[in-house]
CSV table of N, CA and C in Angstrom, one decimal:
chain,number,residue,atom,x,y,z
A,853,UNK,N,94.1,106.1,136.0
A,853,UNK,CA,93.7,104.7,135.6
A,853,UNK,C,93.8,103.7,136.7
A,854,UNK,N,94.7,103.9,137.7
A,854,UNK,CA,94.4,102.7,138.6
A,854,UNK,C,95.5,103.5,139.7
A,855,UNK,N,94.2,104.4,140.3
A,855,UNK,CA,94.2,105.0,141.2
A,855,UNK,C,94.1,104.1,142.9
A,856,UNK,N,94.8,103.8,143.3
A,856,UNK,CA,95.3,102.7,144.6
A,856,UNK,C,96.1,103.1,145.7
A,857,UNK,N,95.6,102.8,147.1
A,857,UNK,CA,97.1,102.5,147.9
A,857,UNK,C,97.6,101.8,148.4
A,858,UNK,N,98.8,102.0,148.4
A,858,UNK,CA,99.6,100.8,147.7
A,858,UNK,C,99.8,100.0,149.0
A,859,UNK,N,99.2,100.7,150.3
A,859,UNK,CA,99.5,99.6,151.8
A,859,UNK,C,98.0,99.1,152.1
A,860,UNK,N,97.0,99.3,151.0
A,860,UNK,CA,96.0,98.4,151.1
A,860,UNK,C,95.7,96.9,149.8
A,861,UNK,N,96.5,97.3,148.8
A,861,UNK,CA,96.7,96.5,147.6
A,861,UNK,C,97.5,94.5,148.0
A,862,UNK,N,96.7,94.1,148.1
A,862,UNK,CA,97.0,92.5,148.0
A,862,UNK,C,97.2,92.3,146.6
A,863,UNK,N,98.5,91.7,147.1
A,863,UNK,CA,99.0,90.8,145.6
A,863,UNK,C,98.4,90.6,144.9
A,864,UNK,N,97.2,89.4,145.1
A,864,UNK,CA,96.4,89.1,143.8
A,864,UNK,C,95.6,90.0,143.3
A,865,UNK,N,95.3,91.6,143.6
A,865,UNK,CA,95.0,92.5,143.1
A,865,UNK,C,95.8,93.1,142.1
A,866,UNK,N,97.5,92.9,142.5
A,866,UNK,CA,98.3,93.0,141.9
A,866,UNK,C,98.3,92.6,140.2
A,867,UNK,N,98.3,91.4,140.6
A,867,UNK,CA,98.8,90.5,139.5
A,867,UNK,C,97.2,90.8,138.6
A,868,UNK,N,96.4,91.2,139.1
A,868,UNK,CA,94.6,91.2,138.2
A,868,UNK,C,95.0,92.1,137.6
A,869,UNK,N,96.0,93.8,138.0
A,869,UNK,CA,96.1,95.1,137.2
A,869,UNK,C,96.9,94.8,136.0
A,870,UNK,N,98.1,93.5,136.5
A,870,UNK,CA,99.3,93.7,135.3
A,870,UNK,C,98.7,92.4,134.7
A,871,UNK,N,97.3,91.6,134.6
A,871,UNK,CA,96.9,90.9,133.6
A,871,UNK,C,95.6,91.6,132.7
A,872,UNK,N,95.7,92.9,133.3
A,872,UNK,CA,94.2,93.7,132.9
A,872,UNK,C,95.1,94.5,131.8
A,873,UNK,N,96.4,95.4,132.3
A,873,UNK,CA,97.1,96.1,131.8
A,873,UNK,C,97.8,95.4,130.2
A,874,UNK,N,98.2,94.0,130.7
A,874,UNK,CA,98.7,93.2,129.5
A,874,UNK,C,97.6,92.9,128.7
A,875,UNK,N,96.5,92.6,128.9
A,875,UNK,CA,95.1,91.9,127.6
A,875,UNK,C,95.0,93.6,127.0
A,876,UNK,N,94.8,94.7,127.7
A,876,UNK,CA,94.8,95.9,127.1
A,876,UNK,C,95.9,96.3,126.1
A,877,UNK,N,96.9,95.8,126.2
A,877,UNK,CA,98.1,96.3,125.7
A,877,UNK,C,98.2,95.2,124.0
A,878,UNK,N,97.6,94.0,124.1
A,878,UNK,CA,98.0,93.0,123.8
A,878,UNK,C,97.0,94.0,122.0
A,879,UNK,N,95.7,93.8,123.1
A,879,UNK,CA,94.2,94.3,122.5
A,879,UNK,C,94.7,95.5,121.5
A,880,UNK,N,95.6,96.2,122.1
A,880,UNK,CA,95.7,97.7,121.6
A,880,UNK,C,96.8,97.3,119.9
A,881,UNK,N,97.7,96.6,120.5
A,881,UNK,CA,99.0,96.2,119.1
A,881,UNK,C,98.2,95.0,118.3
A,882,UNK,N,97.1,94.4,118.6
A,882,UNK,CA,96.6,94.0,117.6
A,882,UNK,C,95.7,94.5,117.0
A,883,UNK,N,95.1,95.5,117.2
A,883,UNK,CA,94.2,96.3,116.6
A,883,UNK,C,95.1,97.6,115.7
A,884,UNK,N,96.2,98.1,115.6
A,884,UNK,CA,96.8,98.6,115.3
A,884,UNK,C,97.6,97.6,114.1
A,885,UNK,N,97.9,96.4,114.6
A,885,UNK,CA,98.1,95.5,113.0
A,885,UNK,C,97.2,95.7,112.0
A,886,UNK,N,95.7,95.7,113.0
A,886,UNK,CA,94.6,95.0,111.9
A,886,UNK,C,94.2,96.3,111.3
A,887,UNK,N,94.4,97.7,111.3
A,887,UNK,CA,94.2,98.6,110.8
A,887,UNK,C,95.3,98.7,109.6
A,888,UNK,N,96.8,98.0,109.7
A,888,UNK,CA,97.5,98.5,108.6
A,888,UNK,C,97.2,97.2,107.2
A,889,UNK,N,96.2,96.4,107.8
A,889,UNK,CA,95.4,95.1,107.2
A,889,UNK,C,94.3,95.6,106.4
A,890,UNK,N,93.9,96.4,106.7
A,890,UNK,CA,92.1,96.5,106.1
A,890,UNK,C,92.5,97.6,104.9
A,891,UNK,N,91.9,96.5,103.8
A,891,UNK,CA,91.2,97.0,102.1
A,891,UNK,C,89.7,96.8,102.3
A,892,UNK,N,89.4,97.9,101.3
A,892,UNK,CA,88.2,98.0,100.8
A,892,UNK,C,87.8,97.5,99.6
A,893,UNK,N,86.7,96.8,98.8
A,893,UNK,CA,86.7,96.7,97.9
A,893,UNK,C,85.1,97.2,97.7
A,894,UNK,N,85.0,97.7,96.3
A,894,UNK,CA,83.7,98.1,95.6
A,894,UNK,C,83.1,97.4,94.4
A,895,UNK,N,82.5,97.4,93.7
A,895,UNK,CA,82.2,96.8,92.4
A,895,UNK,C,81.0,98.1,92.3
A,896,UNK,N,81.0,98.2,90.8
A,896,UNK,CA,80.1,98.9,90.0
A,896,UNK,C,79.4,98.1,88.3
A,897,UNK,N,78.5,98.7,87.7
A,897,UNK,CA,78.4,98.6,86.7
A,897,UNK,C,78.0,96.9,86.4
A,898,UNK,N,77.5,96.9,87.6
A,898,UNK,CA,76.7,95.3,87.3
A,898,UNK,C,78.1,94.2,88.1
A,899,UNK,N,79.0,94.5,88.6
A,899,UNK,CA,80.4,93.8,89.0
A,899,UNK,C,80.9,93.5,87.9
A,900,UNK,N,81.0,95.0,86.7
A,900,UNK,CA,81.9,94.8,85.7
A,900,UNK,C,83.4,95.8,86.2
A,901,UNK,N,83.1,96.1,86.9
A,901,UNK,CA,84.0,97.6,87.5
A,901,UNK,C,84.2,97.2,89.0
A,902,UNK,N,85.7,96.8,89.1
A,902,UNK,CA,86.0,96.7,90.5
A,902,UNK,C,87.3,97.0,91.2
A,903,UNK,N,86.9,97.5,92.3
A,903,UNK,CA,88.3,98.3,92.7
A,903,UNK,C,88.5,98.0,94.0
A,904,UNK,N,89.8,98.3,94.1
A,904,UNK,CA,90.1,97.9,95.5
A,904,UNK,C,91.3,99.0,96.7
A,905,UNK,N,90.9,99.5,97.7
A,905,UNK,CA,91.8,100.5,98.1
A,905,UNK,C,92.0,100.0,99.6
A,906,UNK,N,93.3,100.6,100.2
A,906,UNK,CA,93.7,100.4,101.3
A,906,UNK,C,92.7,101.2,102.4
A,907,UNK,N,93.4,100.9,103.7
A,907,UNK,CA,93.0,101.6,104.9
A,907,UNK,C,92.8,103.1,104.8
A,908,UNK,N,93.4,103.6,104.0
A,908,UNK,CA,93.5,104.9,103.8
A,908,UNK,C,93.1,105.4,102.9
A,909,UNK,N,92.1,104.5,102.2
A,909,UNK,CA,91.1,104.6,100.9
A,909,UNK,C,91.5,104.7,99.4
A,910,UNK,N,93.7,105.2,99.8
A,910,UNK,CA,94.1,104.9,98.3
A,910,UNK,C,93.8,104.2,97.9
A,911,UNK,N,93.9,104.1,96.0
A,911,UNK,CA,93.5,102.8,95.4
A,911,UNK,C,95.0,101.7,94.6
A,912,UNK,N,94.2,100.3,94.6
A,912,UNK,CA,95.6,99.8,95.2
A,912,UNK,C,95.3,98.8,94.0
A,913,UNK,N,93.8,99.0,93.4
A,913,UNK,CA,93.8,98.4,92.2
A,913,UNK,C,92.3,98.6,91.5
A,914,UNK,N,92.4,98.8,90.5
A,914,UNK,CA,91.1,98.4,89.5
A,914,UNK,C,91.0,97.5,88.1
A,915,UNK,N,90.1,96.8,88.5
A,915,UNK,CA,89.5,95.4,87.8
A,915,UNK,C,88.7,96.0,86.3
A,916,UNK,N,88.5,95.5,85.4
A,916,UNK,CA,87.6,95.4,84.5
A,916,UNK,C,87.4,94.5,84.0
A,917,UNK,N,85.9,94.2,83.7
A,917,UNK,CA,85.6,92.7,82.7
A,917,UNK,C,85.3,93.2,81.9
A,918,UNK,N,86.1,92.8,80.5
A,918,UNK,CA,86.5,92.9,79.0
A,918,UNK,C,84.8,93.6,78.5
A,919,UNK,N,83.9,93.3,79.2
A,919,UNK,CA,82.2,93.5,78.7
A,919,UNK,C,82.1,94.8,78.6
A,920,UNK,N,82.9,95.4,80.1
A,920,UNK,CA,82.5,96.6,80.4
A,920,UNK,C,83.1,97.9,79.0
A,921,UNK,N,84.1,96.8,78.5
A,921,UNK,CA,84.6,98.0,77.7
A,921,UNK,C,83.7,98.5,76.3
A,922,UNK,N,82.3,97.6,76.8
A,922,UNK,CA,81.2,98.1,75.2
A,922,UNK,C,81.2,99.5,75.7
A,923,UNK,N,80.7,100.1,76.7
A,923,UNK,CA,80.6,101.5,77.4
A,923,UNK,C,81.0,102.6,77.1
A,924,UNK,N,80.6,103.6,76.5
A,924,UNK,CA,81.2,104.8,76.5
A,924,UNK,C,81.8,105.0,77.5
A,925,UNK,N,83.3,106.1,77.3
A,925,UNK,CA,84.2,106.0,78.6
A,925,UNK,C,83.3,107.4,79.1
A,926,UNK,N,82.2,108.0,79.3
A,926,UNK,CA,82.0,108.8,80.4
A,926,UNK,C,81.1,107.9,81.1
A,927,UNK,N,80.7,106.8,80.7
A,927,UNK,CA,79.9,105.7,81.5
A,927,UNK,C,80.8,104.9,82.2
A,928,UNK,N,81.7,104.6,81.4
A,928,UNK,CA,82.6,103.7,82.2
A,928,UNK,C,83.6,104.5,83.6
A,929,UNK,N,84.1,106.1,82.8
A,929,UNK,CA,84.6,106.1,84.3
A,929,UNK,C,83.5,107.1,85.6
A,930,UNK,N,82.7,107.3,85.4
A,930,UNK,CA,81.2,107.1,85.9
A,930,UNK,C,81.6,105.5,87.1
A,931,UNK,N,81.3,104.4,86.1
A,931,UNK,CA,81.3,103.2,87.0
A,931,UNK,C,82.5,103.3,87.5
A,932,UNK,N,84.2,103.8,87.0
A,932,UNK,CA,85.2,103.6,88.3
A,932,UNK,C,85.2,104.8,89.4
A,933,UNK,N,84.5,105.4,89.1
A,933,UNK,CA,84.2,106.2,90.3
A,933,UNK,C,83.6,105.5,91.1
A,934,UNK,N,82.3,105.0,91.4
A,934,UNK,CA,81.2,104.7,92.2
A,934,UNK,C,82.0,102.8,92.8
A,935,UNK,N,83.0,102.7,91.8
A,935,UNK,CA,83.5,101.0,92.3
A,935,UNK,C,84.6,102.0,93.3
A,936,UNK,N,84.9,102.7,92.9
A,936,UNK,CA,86.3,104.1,94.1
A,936,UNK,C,85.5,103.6,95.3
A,937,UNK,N,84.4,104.6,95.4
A,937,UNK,CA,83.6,105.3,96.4
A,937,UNK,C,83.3,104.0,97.7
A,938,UNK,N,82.5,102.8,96.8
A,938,UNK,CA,81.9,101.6,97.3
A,938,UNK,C,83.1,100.9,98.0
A,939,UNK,N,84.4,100.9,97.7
A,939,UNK,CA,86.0,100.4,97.6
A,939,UNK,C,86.3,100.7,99.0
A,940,UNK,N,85.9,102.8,99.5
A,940,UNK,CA,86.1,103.6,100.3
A,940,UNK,C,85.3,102.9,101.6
A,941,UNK,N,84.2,103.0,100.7
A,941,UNK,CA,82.9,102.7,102.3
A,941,UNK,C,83.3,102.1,102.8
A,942,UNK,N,83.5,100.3,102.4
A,942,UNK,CA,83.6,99.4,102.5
A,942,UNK,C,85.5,99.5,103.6
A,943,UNK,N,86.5,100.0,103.2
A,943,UNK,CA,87.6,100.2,103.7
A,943,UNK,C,87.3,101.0,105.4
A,944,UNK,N,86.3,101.8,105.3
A,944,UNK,CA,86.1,103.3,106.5
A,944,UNK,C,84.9,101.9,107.0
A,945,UNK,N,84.2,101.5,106.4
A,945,UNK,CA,83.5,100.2,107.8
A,945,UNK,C,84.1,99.3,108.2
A,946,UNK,N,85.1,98.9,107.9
A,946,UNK,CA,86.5,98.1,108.3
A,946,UNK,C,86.9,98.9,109.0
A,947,UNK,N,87.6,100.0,109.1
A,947,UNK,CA,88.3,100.7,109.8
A,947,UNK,C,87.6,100.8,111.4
A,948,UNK,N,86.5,101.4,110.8
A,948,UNK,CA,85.1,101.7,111.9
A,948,UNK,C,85.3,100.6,113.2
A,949,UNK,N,85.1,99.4,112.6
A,949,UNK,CA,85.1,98.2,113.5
A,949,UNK,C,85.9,98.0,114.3
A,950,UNK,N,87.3,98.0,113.6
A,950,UNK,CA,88.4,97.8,114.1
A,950,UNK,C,88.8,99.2,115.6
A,951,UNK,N,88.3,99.8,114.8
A,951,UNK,CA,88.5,101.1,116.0
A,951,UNK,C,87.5,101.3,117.1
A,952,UNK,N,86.2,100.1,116.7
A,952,UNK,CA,85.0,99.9,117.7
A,952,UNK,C,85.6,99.0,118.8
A,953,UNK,N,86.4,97.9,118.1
A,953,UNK,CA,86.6,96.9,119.5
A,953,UNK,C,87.8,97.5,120.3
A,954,UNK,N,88.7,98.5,119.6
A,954,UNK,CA,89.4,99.3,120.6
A,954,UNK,C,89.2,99.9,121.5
A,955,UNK,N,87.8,100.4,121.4
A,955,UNK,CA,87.4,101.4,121.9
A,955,UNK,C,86.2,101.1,122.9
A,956,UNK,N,85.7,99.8,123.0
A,956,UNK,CA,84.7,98.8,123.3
A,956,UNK,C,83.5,99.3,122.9
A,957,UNK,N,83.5,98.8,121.2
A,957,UNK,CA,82.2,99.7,120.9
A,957,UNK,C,81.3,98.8,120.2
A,958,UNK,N,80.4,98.5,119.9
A,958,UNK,CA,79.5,97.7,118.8
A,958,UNK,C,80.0,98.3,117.2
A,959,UNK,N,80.5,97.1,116.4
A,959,UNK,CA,80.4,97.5,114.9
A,959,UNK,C,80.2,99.1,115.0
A,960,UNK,N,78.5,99.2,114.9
A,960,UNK,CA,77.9,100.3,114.2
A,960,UNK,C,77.9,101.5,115.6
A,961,UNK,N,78.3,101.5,116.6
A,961,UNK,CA,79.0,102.6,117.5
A,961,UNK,C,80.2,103.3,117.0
A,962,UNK,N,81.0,102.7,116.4
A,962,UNK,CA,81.7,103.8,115.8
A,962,UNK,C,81.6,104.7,114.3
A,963,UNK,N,80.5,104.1,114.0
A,963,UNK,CA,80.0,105.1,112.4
A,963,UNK,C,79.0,105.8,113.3
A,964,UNK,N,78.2,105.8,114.3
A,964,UNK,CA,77.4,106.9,115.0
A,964,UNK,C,78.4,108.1,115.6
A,965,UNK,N,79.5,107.1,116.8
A,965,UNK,CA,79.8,108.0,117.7
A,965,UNK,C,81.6,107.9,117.2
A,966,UNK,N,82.0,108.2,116.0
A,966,UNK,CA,82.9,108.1,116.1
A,966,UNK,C,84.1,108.7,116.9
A,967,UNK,N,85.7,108.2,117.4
A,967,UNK,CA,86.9,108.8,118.8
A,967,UNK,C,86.6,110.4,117.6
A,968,UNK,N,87.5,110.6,118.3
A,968,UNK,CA,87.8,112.2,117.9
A,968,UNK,C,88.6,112.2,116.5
A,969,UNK,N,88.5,113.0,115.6
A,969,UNK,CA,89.1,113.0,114.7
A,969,UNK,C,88.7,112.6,113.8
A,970,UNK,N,87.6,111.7,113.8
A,970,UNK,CA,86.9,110.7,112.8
A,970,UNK,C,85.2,111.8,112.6
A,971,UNK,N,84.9,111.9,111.4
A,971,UNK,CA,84.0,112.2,111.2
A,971,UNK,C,83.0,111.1,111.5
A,972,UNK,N,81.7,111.3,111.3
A,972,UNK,CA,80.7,110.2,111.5
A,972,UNK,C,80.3,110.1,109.5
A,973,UNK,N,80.0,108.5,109.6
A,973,UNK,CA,79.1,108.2,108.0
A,973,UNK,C,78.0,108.5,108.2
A,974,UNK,N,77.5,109.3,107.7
A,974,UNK,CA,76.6,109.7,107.7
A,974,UNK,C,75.5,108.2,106.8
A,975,UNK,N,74.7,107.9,106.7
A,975,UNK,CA,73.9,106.3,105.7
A,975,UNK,C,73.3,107.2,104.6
A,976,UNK,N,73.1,108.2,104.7
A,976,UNK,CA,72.8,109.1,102.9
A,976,UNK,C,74.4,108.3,101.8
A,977,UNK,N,73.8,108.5,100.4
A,977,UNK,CA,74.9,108.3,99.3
A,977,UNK,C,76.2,109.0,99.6
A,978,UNK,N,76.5,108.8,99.0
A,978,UNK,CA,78.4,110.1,99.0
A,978,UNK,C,78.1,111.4,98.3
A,979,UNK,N,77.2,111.4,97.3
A,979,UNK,CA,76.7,112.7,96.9
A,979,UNK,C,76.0,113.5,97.3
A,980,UNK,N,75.2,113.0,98.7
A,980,UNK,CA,74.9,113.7,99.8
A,980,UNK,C,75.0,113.9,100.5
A,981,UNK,N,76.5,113.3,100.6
A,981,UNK,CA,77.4,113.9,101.8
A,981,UNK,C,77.8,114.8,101.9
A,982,UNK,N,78.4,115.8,100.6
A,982,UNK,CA,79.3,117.1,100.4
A,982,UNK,C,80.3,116.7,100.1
A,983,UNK,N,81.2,115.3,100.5
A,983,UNK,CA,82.6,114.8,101.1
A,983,UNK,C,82.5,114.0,100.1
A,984,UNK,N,83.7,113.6,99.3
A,984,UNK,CA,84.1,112.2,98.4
A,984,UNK,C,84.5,111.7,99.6
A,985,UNK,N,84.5,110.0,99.9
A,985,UNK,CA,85.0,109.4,100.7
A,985,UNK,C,86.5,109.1,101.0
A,986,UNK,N,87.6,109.7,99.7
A,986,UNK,CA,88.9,109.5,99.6
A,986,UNK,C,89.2,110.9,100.5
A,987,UNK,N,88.2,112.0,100.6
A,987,UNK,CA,88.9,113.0,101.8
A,987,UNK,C,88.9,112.9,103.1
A,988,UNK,N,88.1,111.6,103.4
A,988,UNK,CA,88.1,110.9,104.8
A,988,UNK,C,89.5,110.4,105.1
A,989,UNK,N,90.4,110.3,104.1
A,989,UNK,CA,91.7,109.0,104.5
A,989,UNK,C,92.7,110.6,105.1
A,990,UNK,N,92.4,111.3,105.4
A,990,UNK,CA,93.2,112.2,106.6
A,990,UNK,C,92.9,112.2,108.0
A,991,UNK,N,91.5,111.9,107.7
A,991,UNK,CA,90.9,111.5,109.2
A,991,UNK,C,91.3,110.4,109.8
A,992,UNK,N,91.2,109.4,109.3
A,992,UNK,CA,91.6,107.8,109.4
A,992,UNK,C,92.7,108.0,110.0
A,993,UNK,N,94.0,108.9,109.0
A,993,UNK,CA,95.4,108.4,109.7
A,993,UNK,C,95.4,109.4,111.1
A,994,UNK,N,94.8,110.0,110.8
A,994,UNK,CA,94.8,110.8,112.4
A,994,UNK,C,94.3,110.4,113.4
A,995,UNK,N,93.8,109.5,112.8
A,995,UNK,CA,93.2,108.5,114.0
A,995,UNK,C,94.2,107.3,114.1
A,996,UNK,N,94.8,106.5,113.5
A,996,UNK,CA,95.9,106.0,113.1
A,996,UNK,C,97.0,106.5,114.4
A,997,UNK,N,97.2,108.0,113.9
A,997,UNK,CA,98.6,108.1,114.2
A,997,UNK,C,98.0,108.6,116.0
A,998,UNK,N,96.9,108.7,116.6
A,998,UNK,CA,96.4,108.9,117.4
A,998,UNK,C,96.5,107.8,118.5
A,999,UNK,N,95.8,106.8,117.6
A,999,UNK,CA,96.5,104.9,118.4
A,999,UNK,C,97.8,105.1,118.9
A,1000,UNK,N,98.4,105.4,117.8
A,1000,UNK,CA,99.8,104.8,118.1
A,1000,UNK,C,100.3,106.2,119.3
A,1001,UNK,N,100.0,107.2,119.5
A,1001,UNK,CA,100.6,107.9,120.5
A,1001,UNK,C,99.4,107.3,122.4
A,1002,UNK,N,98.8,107.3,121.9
A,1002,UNK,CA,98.1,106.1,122.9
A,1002,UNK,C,98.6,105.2,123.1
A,1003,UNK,N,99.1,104.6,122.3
A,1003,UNK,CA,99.8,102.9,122.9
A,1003,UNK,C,101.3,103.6,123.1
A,1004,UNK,N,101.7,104.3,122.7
A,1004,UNK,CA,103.6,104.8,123.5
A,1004,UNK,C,103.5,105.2,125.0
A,1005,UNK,N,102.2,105.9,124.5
A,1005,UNK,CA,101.7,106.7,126.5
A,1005,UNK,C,101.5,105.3,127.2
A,1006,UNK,N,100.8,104.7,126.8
A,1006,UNK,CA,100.5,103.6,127.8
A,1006,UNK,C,101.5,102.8,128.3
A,1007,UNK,N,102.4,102.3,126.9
A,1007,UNK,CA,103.4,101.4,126.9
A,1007,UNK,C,104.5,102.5,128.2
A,1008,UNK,N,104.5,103.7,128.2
A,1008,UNK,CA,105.3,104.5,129.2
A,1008,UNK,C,104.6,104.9,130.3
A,1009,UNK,N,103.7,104.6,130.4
A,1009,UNK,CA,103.0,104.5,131.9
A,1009,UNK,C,102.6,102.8,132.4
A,1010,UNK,N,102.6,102.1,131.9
A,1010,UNK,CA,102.9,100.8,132.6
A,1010,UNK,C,103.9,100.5,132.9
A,1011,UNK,N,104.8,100.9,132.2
A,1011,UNK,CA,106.7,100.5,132.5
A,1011,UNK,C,106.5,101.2,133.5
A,1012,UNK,N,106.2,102.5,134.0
A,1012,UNK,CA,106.3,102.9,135.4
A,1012,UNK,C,105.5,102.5,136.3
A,1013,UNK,N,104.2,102.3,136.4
A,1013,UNK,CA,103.4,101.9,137.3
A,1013,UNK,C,104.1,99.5,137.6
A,1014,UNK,N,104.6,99.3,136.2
A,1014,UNK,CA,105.1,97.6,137.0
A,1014,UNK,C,105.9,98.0,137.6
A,1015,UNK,N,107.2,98.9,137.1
A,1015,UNK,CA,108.4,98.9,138.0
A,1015,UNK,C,107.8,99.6,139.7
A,1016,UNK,N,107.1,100.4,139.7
A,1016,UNK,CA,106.1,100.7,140.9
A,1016,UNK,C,106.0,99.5,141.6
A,1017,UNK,N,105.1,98.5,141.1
A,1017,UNK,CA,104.4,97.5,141.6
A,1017,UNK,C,105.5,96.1,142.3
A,1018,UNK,N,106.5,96.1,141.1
A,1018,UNK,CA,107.3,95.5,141.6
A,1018,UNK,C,108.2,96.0,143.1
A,1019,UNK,N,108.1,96.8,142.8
A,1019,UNK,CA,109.2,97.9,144.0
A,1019,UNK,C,108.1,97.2,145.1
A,1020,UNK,N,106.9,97.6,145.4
A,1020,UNK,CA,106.0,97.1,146.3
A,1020,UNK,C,105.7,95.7,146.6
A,1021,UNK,N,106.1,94.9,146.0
A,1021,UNK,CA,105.7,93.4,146.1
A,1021,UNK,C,106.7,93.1,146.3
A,1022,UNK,N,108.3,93.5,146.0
A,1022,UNK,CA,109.9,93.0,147.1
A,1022,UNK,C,109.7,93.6,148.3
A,1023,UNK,N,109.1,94.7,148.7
A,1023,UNK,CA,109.0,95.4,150.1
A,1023,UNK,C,107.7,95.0,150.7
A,1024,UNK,N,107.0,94.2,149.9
A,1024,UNK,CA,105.7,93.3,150.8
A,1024,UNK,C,105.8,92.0,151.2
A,1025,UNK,N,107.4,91.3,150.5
A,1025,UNK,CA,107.2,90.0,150.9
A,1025,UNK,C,106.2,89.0,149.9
């Protein structure tokens, strides 16, 4: 990462790594917030049927307007499926984003090219995916728990590389 030697490195080169290393670090624990932040929400059935699921696509709630209940219940749970599913999308393109600007990506760069671990959205329905979108929320945390061993590594290779740097800039005067 910041391959240098250290008897050609001026200070103010210095101080640019451990302000480059800190906006990185800063960038990485707020994006890791904003992942344990992001719900999805769906509606179905004309926005009689609405649901709402976390990061990880569980569901954390579902809505009904009293109308919906004229419906035979294979219609109705018909519509809380498809408010599920729309709940999911909606959660996994939140996710997507958040894991774009980590990754310095455009929005829609991480539903193409998604990090490792992440499947790609394919833009066909969910029934032409193969995949319910709730079996995606394994992928997600593995990406999840992927960040966070990323940001320990990092957090433990900057502690060595400042204490490095420092050692070099008392011995440079």
């Amino acid at each position: 990462m910041f391959d240098f030697d250290p008897a050609t490195v001026r200070p103010e080169e210095i101080d640019r790594i451990i302000r480059q290393a800190d906006r990185s670090l800063r960038d990485l624990t707020d994006a890791m917030e904003r992942l344990g932040e992001v719900t999805g929400e769906g509606d179905a059935a004309g926005g009689m049927v609405r649901a709402v699921v976390d990061g990880e696509g569980m569901i954390q709630g579902v809505r009904f307007d009293p109308r919906v209940m004229r419906q035979d219940s294979e219609s109705l749970a018909e519509a809380v499926v498809e408010a599920v599913r729309a709940a999911q999308g909606d959660a996994r393109r939140k996710t997507a984003e958040v894991l774009g600007v980590v990754l310095g990506e455009s929005p829609g760069d991480s539903l193409r090219n998604p990090p490792d671990g992440v499947r790609a959205e394919p833009s066909r329905g969910p029934e032409e995916q193969g995949a319910r979108p709730m079996d995606r929320a394994p992928d997600i945390e593995r990406t999840r728990q992927r960040l966070e061993r990323i940001q320990d590594s990092f957090l433990e290779s900057m502690e060595g590389r400042m204490a490095g740097l420092e050692r070099f800039r008392r011995r440079s005067g």
